[in-house]
CSV table of C-alpha atoms and ligand atoms in Angstrom, one decimal:
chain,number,residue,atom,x,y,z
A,1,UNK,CA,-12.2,12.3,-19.4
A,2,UNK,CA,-12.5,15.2,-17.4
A,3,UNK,CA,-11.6,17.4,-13.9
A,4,UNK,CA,-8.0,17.9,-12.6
A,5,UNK,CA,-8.0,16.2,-9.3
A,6,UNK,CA,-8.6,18.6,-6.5
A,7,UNK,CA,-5.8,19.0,-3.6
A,8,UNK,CA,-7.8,18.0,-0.5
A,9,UNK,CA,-8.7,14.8,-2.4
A,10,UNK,CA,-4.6,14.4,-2.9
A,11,UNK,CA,-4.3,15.0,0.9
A,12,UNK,CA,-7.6,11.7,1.5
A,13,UNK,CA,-5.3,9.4,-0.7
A,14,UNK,CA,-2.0,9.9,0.2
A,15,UNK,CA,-3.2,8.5,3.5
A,16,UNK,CA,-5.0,5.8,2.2
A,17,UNK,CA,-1.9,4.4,-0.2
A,18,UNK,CA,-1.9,4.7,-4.1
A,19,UNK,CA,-0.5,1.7,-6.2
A,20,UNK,CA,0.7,3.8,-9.2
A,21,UNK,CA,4.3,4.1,-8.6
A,22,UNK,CA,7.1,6.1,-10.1
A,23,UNK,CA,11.1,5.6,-9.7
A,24,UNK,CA,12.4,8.2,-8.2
A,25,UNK,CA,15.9,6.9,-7.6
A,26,UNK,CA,18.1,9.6,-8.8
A,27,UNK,CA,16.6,12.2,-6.6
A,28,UNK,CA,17.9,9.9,-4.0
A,29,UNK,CA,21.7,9.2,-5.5
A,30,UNK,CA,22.9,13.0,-4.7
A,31,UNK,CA,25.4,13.0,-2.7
A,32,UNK,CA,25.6,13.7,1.4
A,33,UNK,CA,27.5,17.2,1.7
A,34,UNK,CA,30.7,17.0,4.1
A,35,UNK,CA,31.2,18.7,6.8
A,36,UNK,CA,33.3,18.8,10.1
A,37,UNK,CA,29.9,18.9,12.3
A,38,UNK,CA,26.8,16.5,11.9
A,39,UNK,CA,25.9,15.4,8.2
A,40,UNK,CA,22.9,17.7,6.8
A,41,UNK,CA,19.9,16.7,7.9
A,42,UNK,CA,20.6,14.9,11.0
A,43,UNK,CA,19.5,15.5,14.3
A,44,UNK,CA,22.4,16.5,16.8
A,45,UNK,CA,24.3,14.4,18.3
A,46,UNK,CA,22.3,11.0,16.3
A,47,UNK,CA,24.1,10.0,13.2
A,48,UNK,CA,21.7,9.7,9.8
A,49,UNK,CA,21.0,5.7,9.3
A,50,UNK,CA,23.5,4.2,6.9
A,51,UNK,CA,23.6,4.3,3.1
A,52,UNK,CA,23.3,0.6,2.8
A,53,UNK,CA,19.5,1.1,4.8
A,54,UNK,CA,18.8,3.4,1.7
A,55,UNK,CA,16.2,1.4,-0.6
A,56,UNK,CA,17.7,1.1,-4.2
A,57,UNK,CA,15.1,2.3,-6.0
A,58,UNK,CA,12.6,4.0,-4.0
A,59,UNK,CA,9.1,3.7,-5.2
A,60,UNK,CA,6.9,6.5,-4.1
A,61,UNK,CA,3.2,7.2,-5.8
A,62,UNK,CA,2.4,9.4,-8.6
A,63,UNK,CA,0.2,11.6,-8.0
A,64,UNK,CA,-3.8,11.0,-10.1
A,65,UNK,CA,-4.3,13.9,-12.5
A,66,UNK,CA,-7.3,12.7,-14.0
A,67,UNK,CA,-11.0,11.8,-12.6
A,68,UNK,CA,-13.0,10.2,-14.6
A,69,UNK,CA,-16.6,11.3,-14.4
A,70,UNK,CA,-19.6,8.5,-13.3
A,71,UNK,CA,-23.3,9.1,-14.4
A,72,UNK,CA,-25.5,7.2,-11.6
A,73,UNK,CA,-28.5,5.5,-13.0
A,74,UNK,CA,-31.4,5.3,-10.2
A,75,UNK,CA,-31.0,6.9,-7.4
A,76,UNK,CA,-32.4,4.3,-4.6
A,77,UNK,CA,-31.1,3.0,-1.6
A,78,UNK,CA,-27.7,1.6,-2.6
A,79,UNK,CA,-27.2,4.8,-4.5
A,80,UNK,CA,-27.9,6.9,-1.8
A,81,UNK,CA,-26.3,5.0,1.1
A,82,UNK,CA,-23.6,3.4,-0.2
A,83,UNK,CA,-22.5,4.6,-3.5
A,84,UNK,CA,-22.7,8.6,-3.6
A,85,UNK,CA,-20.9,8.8,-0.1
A,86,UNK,CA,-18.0,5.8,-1.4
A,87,UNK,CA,-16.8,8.7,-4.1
A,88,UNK,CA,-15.4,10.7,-1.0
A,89,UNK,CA,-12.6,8.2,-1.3
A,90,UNK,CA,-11.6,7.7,-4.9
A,91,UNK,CA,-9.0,8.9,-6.3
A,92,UNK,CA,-9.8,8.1,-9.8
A,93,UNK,CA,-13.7,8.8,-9.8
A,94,UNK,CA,-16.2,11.3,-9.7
A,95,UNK,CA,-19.5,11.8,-9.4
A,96,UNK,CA,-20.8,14.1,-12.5
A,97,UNK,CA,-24.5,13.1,-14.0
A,98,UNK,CA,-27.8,11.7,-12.4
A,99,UNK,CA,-30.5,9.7,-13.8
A,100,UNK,CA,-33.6,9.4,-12.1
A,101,UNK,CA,-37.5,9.4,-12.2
A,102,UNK,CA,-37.8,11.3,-9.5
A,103,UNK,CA,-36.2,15.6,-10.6
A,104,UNK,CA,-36.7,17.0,-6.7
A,105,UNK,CA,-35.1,14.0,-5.4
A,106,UNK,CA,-32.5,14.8,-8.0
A,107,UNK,CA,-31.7,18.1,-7.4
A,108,UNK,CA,-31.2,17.0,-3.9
A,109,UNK,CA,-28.5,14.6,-4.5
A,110,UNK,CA,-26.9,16.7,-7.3
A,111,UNK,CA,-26.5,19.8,-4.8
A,112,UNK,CA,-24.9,18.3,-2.1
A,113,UNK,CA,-22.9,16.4,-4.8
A,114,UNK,CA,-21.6,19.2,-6.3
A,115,UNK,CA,-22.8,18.0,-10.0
A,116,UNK,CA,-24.3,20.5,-12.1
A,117,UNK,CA,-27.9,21.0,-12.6
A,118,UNK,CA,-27.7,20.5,-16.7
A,119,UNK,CA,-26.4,16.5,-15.6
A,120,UNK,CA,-30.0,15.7,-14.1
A,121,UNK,CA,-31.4,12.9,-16.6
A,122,UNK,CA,-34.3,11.0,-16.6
A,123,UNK,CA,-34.9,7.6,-18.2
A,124,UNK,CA,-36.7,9.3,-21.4
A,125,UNK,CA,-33.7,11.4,-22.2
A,126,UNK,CA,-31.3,8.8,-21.0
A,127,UNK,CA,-30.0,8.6,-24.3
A,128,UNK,CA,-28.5,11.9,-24.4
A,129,UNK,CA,-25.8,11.2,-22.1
A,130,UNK,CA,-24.1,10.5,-25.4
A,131,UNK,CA,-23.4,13.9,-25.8
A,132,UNK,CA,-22.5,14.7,-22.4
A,133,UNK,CA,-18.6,14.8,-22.5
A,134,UNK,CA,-18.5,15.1,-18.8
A,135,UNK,CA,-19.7,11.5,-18.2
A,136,UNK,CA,-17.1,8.7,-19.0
A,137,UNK,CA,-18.5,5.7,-17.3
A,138,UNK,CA,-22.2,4.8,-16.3
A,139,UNK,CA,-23.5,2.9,-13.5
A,140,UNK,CA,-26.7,0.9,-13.8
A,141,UNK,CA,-28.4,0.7,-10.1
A,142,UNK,CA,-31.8,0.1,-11.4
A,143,UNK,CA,-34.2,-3.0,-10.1
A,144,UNK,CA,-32.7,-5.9,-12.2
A,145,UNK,CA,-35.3,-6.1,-15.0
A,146,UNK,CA,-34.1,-2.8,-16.3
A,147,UNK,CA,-30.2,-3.8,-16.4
A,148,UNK,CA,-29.9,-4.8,-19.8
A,149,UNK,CA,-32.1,-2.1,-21.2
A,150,UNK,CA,-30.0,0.6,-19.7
A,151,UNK,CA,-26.9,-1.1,-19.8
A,152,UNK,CA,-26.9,-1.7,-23.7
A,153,UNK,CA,-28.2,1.8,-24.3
A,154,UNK,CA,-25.5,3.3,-22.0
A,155,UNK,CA,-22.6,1.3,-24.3
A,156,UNK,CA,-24.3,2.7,-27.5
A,157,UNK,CA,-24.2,6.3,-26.2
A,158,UNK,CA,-20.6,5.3,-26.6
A,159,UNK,CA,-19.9,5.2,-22.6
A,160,UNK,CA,-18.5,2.6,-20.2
A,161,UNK,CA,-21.0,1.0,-18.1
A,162,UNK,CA,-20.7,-1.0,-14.5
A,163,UNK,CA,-24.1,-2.9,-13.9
A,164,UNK,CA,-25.0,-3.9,-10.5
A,165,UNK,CA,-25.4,-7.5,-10.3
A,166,UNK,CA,-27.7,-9.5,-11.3
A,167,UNK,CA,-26.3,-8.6,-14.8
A,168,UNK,CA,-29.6,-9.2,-15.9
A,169,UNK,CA,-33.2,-11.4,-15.7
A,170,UNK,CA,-32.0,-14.1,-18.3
A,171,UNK,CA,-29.4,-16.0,-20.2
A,172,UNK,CA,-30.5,-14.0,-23.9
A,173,UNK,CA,-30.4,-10.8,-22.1
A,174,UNK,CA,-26.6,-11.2,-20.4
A,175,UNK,CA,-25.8,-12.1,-23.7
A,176,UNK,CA,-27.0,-9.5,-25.5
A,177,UNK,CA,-24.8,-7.2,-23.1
A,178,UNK,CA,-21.9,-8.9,-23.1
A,179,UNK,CA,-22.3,-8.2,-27.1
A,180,UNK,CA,-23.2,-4.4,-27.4
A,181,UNK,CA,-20.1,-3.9,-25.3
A,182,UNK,CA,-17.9,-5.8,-28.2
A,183,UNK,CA,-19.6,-3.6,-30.6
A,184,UNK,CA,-19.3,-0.6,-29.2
A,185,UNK,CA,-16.0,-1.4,-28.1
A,186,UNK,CA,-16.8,-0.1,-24.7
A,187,UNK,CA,-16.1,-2.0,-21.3
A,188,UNK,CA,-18.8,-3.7,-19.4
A,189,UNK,CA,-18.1,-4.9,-15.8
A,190,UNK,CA,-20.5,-6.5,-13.5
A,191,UNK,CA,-20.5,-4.8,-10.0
A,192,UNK,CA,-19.1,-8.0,-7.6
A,193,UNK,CA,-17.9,-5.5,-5.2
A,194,UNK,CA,-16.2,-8.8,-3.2
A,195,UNK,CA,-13.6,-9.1,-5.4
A,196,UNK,CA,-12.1,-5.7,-4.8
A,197,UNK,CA,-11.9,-5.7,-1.3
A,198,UNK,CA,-9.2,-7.5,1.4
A,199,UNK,CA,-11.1,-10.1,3.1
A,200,UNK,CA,-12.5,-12.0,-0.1
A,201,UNK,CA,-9.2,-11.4,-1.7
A,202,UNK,CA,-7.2,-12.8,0.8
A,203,UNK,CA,-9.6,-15.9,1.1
A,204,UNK,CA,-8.9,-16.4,-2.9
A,205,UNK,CA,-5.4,-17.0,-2.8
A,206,UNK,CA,-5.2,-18.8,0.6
A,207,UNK,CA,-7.9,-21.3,-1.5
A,208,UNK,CA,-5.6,-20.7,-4.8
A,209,UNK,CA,-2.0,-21.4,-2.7
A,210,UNK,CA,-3.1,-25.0,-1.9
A,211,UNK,CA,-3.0,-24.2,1.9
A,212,UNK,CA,-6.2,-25.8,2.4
A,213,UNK,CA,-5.2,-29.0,0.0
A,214,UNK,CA,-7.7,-30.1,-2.1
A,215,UNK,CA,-10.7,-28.6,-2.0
A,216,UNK,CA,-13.5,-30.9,-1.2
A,217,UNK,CA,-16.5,-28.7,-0.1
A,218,UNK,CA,-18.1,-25.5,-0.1
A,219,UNK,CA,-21.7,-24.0,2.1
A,220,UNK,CA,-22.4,-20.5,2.1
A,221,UNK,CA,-25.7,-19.2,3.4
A,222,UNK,CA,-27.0,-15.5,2.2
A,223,UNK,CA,-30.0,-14.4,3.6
A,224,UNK,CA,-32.0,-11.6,5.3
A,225,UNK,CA,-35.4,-10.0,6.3
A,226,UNK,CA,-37.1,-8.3,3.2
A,227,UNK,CA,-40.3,-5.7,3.6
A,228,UNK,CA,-42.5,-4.7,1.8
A,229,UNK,CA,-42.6,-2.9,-0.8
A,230,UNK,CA,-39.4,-3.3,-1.6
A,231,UNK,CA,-38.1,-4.3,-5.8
A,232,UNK,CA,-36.9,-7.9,-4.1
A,233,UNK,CA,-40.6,-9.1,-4.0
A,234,UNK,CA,-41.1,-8.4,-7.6
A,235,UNK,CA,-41.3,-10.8,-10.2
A,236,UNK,CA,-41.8,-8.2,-12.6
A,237,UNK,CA,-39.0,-6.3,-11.5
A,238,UNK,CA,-36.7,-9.4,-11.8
A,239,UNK,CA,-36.8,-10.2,-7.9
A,240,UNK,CA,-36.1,-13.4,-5.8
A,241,UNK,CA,-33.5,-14.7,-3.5
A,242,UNK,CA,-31.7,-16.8,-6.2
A,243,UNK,CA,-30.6,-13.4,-8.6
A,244,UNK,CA,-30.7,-11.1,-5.4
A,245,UNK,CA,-28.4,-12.7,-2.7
A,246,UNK,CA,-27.9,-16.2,-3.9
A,247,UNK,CA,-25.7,-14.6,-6.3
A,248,UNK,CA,-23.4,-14.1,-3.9
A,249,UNK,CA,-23.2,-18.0,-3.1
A,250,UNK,CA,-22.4,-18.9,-6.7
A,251,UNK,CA,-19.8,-16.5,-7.3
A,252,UNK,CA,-18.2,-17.1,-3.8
A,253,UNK,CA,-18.0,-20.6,-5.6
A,254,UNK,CA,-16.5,-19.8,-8.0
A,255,UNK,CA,-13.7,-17.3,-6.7
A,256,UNK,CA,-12.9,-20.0,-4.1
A,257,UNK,CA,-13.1,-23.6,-5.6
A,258,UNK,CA,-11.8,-22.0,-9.3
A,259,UNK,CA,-14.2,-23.6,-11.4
A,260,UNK,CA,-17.7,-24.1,-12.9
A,261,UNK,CA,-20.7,-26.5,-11.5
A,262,UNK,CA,-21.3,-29.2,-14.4
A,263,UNK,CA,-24.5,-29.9,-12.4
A,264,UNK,CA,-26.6,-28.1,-9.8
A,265,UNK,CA,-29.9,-29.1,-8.6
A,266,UNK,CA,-32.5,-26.8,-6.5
A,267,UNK,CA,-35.7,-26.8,-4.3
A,268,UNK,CA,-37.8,-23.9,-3.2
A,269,UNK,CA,-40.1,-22.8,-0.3
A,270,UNK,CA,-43.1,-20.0,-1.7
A,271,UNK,CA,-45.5,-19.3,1.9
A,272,UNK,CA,-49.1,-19.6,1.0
A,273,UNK,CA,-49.7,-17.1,4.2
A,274,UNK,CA,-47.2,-14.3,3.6
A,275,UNK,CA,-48.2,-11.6,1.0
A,276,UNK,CA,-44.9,-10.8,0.5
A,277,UNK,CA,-43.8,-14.2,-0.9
A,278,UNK,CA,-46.6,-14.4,-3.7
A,279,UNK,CA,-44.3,-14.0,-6.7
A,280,UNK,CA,-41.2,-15.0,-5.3
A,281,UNK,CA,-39.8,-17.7,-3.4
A,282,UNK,CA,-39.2,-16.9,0.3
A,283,UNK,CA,-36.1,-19.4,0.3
A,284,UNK,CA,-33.9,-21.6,-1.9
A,285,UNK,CA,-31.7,-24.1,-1.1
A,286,UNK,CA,-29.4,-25.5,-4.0
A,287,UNK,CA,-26.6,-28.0,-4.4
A,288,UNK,CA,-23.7,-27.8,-7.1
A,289,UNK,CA,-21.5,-30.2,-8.3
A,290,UNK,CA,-18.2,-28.9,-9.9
A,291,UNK,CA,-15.8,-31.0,-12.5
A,292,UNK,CA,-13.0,-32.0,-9.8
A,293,UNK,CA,-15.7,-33.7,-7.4
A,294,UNK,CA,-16.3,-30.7,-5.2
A,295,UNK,CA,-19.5,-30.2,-4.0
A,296,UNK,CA,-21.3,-27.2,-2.7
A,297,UNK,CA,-24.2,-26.7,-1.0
A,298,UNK,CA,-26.3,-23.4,-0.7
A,299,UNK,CA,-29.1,-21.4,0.9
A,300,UNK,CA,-30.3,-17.9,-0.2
A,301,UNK,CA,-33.7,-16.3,1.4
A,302,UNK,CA,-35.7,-13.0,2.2
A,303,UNK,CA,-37.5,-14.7,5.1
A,304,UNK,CA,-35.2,-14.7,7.7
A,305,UNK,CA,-32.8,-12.6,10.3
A,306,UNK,CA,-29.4,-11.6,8.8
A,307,UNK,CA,-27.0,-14.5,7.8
A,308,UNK,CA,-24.4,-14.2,5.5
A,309,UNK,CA,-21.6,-16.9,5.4
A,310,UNK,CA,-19.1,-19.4,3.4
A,311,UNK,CA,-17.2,-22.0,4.1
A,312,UNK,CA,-14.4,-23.9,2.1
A,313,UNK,CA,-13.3,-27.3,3.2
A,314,UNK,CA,-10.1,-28.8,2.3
A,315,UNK,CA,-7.9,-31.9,2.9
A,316,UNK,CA,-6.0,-29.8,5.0
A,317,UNK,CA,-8.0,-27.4,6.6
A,318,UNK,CA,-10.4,-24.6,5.8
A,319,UNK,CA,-11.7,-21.2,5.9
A,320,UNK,CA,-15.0,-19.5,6.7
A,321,UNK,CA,-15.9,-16.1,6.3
A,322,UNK,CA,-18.5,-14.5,8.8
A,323,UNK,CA,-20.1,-12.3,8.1
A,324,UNK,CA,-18.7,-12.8,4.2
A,325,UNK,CA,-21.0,-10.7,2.2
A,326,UNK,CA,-21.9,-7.4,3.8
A,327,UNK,CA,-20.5,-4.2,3.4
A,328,UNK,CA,-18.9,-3.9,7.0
A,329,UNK,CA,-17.4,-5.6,9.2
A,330,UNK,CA,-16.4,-8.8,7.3
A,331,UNK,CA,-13.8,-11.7,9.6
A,332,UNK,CA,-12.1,-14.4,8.5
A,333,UNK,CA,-11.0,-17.5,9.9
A,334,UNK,CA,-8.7,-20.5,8.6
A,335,UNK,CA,-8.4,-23.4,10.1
A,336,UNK,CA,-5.5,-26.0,9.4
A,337,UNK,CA,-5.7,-29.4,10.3
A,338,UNK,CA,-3.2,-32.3,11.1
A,339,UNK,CA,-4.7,-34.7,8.9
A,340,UNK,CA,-3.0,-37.5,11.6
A,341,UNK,CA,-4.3,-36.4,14.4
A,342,UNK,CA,-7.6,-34.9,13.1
A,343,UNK,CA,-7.2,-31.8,14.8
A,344,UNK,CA,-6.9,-28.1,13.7
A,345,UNK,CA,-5.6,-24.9,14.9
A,346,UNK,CA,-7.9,-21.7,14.2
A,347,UNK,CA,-6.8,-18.6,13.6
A,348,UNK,CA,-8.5,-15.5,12.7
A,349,UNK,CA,-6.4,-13.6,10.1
A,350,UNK,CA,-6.9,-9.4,10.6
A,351,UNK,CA,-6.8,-7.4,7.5
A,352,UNK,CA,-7.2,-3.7,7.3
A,353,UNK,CA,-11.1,-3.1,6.0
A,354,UNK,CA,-11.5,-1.2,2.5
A,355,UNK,CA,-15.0,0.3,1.6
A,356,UNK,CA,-15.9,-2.2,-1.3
A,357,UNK,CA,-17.6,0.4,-3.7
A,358,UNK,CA,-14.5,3.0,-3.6
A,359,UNK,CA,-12.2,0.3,-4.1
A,360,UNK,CA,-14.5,-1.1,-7.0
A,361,UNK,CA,-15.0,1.8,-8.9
A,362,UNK,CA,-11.4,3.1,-8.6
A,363,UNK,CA,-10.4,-0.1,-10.3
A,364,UNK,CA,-13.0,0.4,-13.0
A,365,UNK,CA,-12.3,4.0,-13.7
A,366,UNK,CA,-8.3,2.4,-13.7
A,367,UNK,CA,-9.6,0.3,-16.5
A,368,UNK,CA,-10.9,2.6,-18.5
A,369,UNK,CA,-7.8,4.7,-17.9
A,370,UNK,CA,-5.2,2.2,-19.1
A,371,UNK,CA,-7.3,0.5,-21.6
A,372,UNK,CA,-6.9,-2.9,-19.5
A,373,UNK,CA,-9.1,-6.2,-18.7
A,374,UNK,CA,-11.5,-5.6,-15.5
A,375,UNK,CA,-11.6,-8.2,-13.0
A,376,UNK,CA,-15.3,-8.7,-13.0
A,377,UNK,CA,-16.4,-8.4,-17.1
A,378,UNK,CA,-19.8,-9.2,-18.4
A,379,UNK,CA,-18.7,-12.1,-19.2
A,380,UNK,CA,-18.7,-13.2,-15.3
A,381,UNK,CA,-22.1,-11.8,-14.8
A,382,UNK,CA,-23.3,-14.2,-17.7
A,383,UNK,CA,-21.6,-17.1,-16.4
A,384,UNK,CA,-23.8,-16.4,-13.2
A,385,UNK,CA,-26.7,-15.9,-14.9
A,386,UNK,CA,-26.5,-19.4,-16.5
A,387,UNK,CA,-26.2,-21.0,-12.8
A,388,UNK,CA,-29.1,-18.8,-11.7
A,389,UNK,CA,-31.1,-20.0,-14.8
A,390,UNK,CA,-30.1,-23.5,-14.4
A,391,UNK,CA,-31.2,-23.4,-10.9
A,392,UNK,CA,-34.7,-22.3,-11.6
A,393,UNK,CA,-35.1,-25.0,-13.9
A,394,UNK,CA,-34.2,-27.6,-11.0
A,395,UNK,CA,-36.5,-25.6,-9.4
A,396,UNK,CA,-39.2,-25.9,-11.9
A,397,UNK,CA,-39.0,-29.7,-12.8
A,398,UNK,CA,-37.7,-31.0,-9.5
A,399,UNK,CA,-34.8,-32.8,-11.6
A,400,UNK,CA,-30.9,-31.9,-11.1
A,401,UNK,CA,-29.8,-29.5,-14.0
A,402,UNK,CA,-26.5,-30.6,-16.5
A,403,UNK,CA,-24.4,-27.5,-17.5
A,404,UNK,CA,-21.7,-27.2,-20.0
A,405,UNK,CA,-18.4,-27.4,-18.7
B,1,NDP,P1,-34.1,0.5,-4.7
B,1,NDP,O1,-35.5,0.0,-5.0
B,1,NDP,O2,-33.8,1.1,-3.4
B,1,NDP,O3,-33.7,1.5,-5.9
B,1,NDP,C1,-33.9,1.3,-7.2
B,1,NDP,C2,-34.1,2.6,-7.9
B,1,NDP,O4,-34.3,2.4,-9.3
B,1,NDP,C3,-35.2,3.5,-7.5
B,1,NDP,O5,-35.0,4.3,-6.4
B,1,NDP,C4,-35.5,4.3,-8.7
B,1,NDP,O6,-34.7,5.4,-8.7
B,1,NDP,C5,-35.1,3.4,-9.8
B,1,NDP,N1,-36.3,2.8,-10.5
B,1,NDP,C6,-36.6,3.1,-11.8
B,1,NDP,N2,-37.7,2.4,-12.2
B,1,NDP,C7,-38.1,1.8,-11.1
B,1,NDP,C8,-39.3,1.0,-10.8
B,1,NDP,N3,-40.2,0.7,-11.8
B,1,NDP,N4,-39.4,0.5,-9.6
B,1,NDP,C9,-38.5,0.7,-8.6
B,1,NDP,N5,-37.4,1.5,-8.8
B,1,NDP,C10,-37.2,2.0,-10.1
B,1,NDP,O7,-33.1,-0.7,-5.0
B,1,NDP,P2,-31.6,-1.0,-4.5
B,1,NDP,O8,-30.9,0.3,-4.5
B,1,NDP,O9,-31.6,-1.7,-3.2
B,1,NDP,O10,-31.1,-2.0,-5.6
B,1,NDP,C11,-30.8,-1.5,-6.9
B,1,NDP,C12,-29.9,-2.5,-7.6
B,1,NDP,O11,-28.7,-2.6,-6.9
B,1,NDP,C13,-30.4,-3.9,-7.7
B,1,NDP,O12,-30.0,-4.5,-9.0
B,1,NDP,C14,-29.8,-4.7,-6.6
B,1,NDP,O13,-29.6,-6.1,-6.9
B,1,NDP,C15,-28.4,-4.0,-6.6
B,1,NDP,N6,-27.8,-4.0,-5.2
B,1,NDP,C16,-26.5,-4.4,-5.1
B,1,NDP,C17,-25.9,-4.4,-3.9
B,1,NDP,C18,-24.5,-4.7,-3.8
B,1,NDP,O14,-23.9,-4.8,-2.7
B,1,NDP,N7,-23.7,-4.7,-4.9
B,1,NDP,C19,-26.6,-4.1,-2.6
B,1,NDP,C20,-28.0,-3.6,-2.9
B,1,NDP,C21,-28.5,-3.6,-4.1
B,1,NDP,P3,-35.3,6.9,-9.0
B,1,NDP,O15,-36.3,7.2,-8.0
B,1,NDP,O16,-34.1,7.8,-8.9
B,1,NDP,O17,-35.8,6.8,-10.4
């Protein structure tokens, strides 16, 4: 645990709202000094608003004192676009180590990041972030085949690790993670960066409050335009729509309907004529069936112009989130029916944007802090990883898949 927070980053958060929040009550009891002209404090001539308008117990924020410092594992696009610049914002997190193959590149990114020189790694010496008090937490934002490798050996340098998601390239592998974090006692989360940010979460409890009744279906498309080269096309490097952006399908799923498919079933298109598409599929479409009777039907590819929706259909109305998976930008509409009349109102419900990965790895670094449960734990990242599996089986043997409820 390192670095006393610095004042200008005090200054960025108090504008942005903290949620740590301390009674400060008696400050607030004192009494109002008498005098024969205008109370103290008030402006001429206006009189101060009444006691009873005083809160009780005003809440106001405590101030961070601690940052915990993040070692960045890979330093590709997301990395470089999205993560580094998210830090700006945290109040809890800080950029202090780099891991990369690449040293100039390094340098680079560690200058204008203000992270010493000493806290450039590569994957060979990897290992030695165990001795490096500066680093608290790791994050793993390497192509997915290297996600269990690095994540395990980050918890057995005796460090906290996020992994981007796909937690991993198989079932054993997830596994295997979710255990080396028991054993070293360390936390692992899986980075779902939906789940820390306004529009998904308000989506979650509008499904979890019963305002759409019961829940009957769910169809989310995820897709985009993927070049070459790009670690996406890889089969070696654990690419593919299904792990990549289908991902995003499932666990949408599952945050919205509040369960887990008992039966999922999957076909997939591979071009013959496109060189990018000859070790992974260039689309998937998949069905899954969950224990209450809903049903949800999915599409995931790298073939096609940007498209990234869900929908949840309910007795009494529904919602659909467009775009519902990017990083900017996201809207949300709900639509309630009159089940007589078979007609629906829709509204679009404005919430004020967050950037997802400041918001994500704030909560994380809270975790660590207060030694709580993370909303996203390996343990949600396996659960994915079996669906994903599952799916390529369907995909494999043309036959719907049975899963364990
Ligand atoms: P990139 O290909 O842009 O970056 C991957 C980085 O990994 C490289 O720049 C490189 O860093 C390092 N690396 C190490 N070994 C290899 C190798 N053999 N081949 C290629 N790269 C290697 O990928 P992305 O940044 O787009 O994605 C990285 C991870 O982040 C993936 O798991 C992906 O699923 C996830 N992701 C998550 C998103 C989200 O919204 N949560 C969005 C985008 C991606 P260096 O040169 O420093 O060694």
């Amino acid at each position: 645990m390192s670095t006393l927070i610095s004042s200008r980053r005090h200054f960025l958060l108090s504008s942005a709202g903290l949620t740590c929040l301390a009674d400060v009550n008696q400050a607030f009891a004192a009494p109002v000094k008498q005098t024969k002209e205008a109370p103290e404090g008030a402006a001429s001539g206006v009189a101060l608003a009444p006691p009873q308008k005083q809160p009780e117990k005003l809440k106001i924020p405590v101030k961070a004192t601690k940052q915990l410092g993040w070692a960045i594992v890979g330093l590709g696009e997301l990395a470089l676009n999205e993560v580094l610049p998210a830090f700006a914002g945290c109040e809890l997190s800080k950029p202090v180590a780099l891991v990369s193959g690449h040293p100039d590149k390094a340098r680079k990114v560690a200058e204008y990041y203000d992270i010493e020189q000493d806290a450039i790694y590569n994957y060979d010496n990897y290992d030695k972030l165990a001795e490096d008090k500066r680093v608290d937490i790791i994050y793993i934002i390497l192509p997915n085949s290297m996600h269990a490798e690095y994540t395990i050996r980050g918890l057995k340098a005796g460090k906290h690790v996020l992994c981007e998601k796909p937690m991993s390239v198989s079932v054993e592998e997830a596994e295997k993670m979710v255990a080396a974090a028991k054993e070293a006692d360390k936390k692992l989360m899986v980075a779902y960066r939906l789940h820390y940010e306004p529009f998904n979460l308000r989506a979650m409890e509008i499904c979890r409050s019963g305002q759409l009744g019961k829940i009957r279906t769910f169809a989310s498309t995820n897709g985009q335009n993927v070049q070459a080269p790009n670690i996406r096309l890889s089969a070696k490097l654990g690419g593919g729509p299904l792990g990549d952006v289908g991902v995003y399908s499932i666990n949408a799923a599952r945050y919205t309907i509040g369960e887990e498919p008992v039966e999922v079933f999957a076909t997939a298109q591979q071009p013959k004529d496109d060189p990018r598409f000859r070790e992974v599929p260039e689309s998937v479409a998949f069905t899954m069936r969950y224990p209450s009777g809903v049903l949800a039907h999915c599409d995931c590819a790298f073939g096609m112009a940007e498209s990234r929706f869900y929908e949840v259909n309910g007795t009494k109305g529904s919602l659909r989130m467009q775009p519902a998976f990017s990083y900017r930008g996201l809207r949300l509409h709900l639509r309630e029916g009159d089940p007589k009349s078979n007609t629906a109102e829709d509204q679009e419900l404005l919430l004020q944007a967050k950037n997802h990965f400041t918001e994500e790895m704030d909560h994380f670094s809270r975790v660590v802090l207060n030694d709580e449960s993370c909303r996203t734990p390996g343990e949600m990242g396996l659960a994915d990883m079996r669906i994903v599996k599952a799916l390529e089986r369907s995909i494999e043997t043309g036959l719907p898949v049975k899963l364990e409820a």
